[in-house]
PDB file of C-alpha atoms in Angstrom:
ATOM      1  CA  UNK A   1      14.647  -8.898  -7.582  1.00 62.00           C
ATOM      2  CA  UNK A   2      12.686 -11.717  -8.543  1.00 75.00           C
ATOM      3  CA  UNK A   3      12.025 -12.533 -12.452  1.00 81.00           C
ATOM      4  CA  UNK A   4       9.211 -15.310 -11.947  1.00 80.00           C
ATOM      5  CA  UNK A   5       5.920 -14.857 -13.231  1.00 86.00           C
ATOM      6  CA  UNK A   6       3.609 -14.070 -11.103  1.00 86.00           C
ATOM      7  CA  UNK A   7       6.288 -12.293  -8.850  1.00 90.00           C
ATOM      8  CA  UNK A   8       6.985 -13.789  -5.362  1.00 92.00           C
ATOM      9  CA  UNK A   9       6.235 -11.230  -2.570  1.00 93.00           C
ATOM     10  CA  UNK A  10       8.106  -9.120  -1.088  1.00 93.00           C
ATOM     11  CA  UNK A  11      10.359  -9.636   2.269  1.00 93.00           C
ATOM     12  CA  UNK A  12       7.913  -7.336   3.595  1.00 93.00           C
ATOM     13  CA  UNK A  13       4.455  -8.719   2.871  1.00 93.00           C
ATOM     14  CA  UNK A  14       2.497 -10.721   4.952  1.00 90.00           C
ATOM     15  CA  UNK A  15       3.178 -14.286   3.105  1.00 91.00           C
ATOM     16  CA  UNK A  16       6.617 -13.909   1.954  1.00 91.00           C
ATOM     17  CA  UNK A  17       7.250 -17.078   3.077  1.00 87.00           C
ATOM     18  CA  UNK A  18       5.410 -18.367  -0.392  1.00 91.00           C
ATOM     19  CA  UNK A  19       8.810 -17.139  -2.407  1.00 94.00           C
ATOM     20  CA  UNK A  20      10.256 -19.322  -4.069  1.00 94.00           C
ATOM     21  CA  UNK A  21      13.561 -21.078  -2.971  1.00 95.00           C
ATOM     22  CA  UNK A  22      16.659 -20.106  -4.940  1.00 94.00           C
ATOM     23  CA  UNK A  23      18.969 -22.057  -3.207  1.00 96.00           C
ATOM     24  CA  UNK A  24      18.855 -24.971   0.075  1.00 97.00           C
ATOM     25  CA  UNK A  25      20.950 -26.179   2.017  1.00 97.00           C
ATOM     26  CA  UNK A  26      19.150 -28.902   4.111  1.00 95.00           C
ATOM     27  CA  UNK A  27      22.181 -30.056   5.528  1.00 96.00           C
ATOM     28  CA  UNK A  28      22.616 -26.850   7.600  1.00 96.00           C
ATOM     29  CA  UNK A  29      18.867 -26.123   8.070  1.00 96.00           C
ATOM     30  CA  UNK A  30      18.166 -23.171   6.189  1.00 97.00           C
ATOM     31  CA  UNK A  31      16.944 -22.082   2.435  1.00 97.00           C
ATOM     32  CA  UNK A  32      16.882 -18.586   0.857  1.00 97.00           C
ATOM     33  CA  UNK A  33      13.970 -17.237  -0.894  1.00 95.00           C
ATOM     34  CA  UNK A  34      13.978 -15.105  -3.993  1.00 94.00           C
ATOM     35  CA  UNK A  35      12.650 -12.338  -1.633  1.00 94.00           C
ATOM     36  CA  UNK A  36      16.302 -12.476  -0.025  1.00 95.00           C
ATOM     37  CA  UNK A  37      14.235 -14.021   2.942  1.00 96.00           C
ATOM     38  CA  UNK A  38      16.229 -16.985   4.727  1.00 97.00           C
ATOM     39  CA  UNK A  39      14.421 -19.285   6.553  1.00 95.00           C
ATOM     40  CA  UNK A  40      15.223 -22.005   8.902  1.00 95.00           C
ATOM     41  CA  UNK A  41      13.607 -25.381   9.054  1.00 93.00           C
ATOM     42  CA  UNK A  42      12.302 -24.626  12.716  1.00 90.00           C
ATOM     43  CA  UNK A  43      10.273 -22.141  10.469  1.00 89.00           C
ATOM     44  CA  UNK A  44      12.240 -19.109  11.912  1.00 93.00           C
ATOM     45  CA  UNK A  45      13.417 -16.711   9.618  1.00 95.00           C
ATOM     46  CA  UNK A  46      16.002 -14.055   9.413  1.00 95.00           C
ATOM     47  CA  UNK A  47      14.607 -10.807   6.940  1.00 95.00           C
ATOM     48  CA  UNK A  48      16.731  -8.914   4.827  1.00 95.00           C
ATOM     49  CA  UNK A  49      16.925  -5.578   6.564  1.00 95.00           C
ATOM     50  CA  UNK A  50      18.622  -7.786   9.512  1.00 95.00           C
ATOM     51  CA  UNK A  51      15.343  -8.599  11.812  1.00 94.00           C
ATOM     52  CA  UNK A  52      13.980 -11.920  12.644  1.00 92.00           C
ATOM     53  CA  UNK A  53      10.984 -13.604  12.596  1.00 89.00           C
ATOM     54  CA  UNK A  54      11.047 -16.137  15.869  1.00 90.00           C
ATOM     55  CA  UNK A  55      10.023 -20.125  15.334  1.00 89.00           C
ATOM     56  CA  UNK A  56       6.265 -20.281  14.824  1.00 76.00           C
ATOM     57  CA  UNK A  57       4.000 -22.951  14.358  1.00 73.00           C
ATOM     58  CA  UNK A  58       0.032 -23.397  13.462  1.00 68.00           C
ATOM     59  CA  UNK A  59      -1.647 -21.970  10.587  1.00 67.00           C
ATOM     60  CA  UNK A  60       0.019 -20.022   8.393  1.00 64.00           C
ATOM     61  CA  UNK A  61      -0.191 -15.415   8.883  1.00 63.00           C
ATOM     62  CA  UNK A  62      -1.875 -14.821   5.907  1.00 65.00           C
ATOM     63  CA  UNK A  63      -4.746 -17.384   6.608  1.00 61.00           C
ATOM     64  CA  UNK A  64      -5.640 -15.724   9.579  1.00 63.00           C
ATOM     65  CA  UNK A  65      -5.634 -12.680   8.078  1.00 64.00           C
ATOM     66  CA  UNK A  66      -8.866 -10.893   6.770  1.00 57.00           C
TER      67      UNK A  66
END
């Protein structure tokens, strides 16, 4: 689970995108979050209970939120 303070959100929560990276790998096109999120530089992302989040571009879920 994460250690930084403030914690990063959870896999689950709207914005866990904002996690931070724990390790990249450019080269191949993808980065995994401290969340155990990994997400792909076409902004797709695969979740850690297996499910995926297709490509999506614009402004970000949380902003539209509320």
């Amino acid at each position: 689970m994460c250690q930084h303070q403030p914690p990063c959100p959870s896999a689950d929560a709207i914005d866990h995108d904002a996690a931070k990276v724990v390790a990249s790998f450019p080269e191949q096109g993808w980065s995994l979050l401290c969340n155990g999120v990994i997400v792909f530089e076409d902004t797709g992302e695969l979740l850690p209970d297996g499910s995926s989040v297709s490509p999506h571009r614009g402004p970000a879920l949380h902003a539209l939120a509320g």
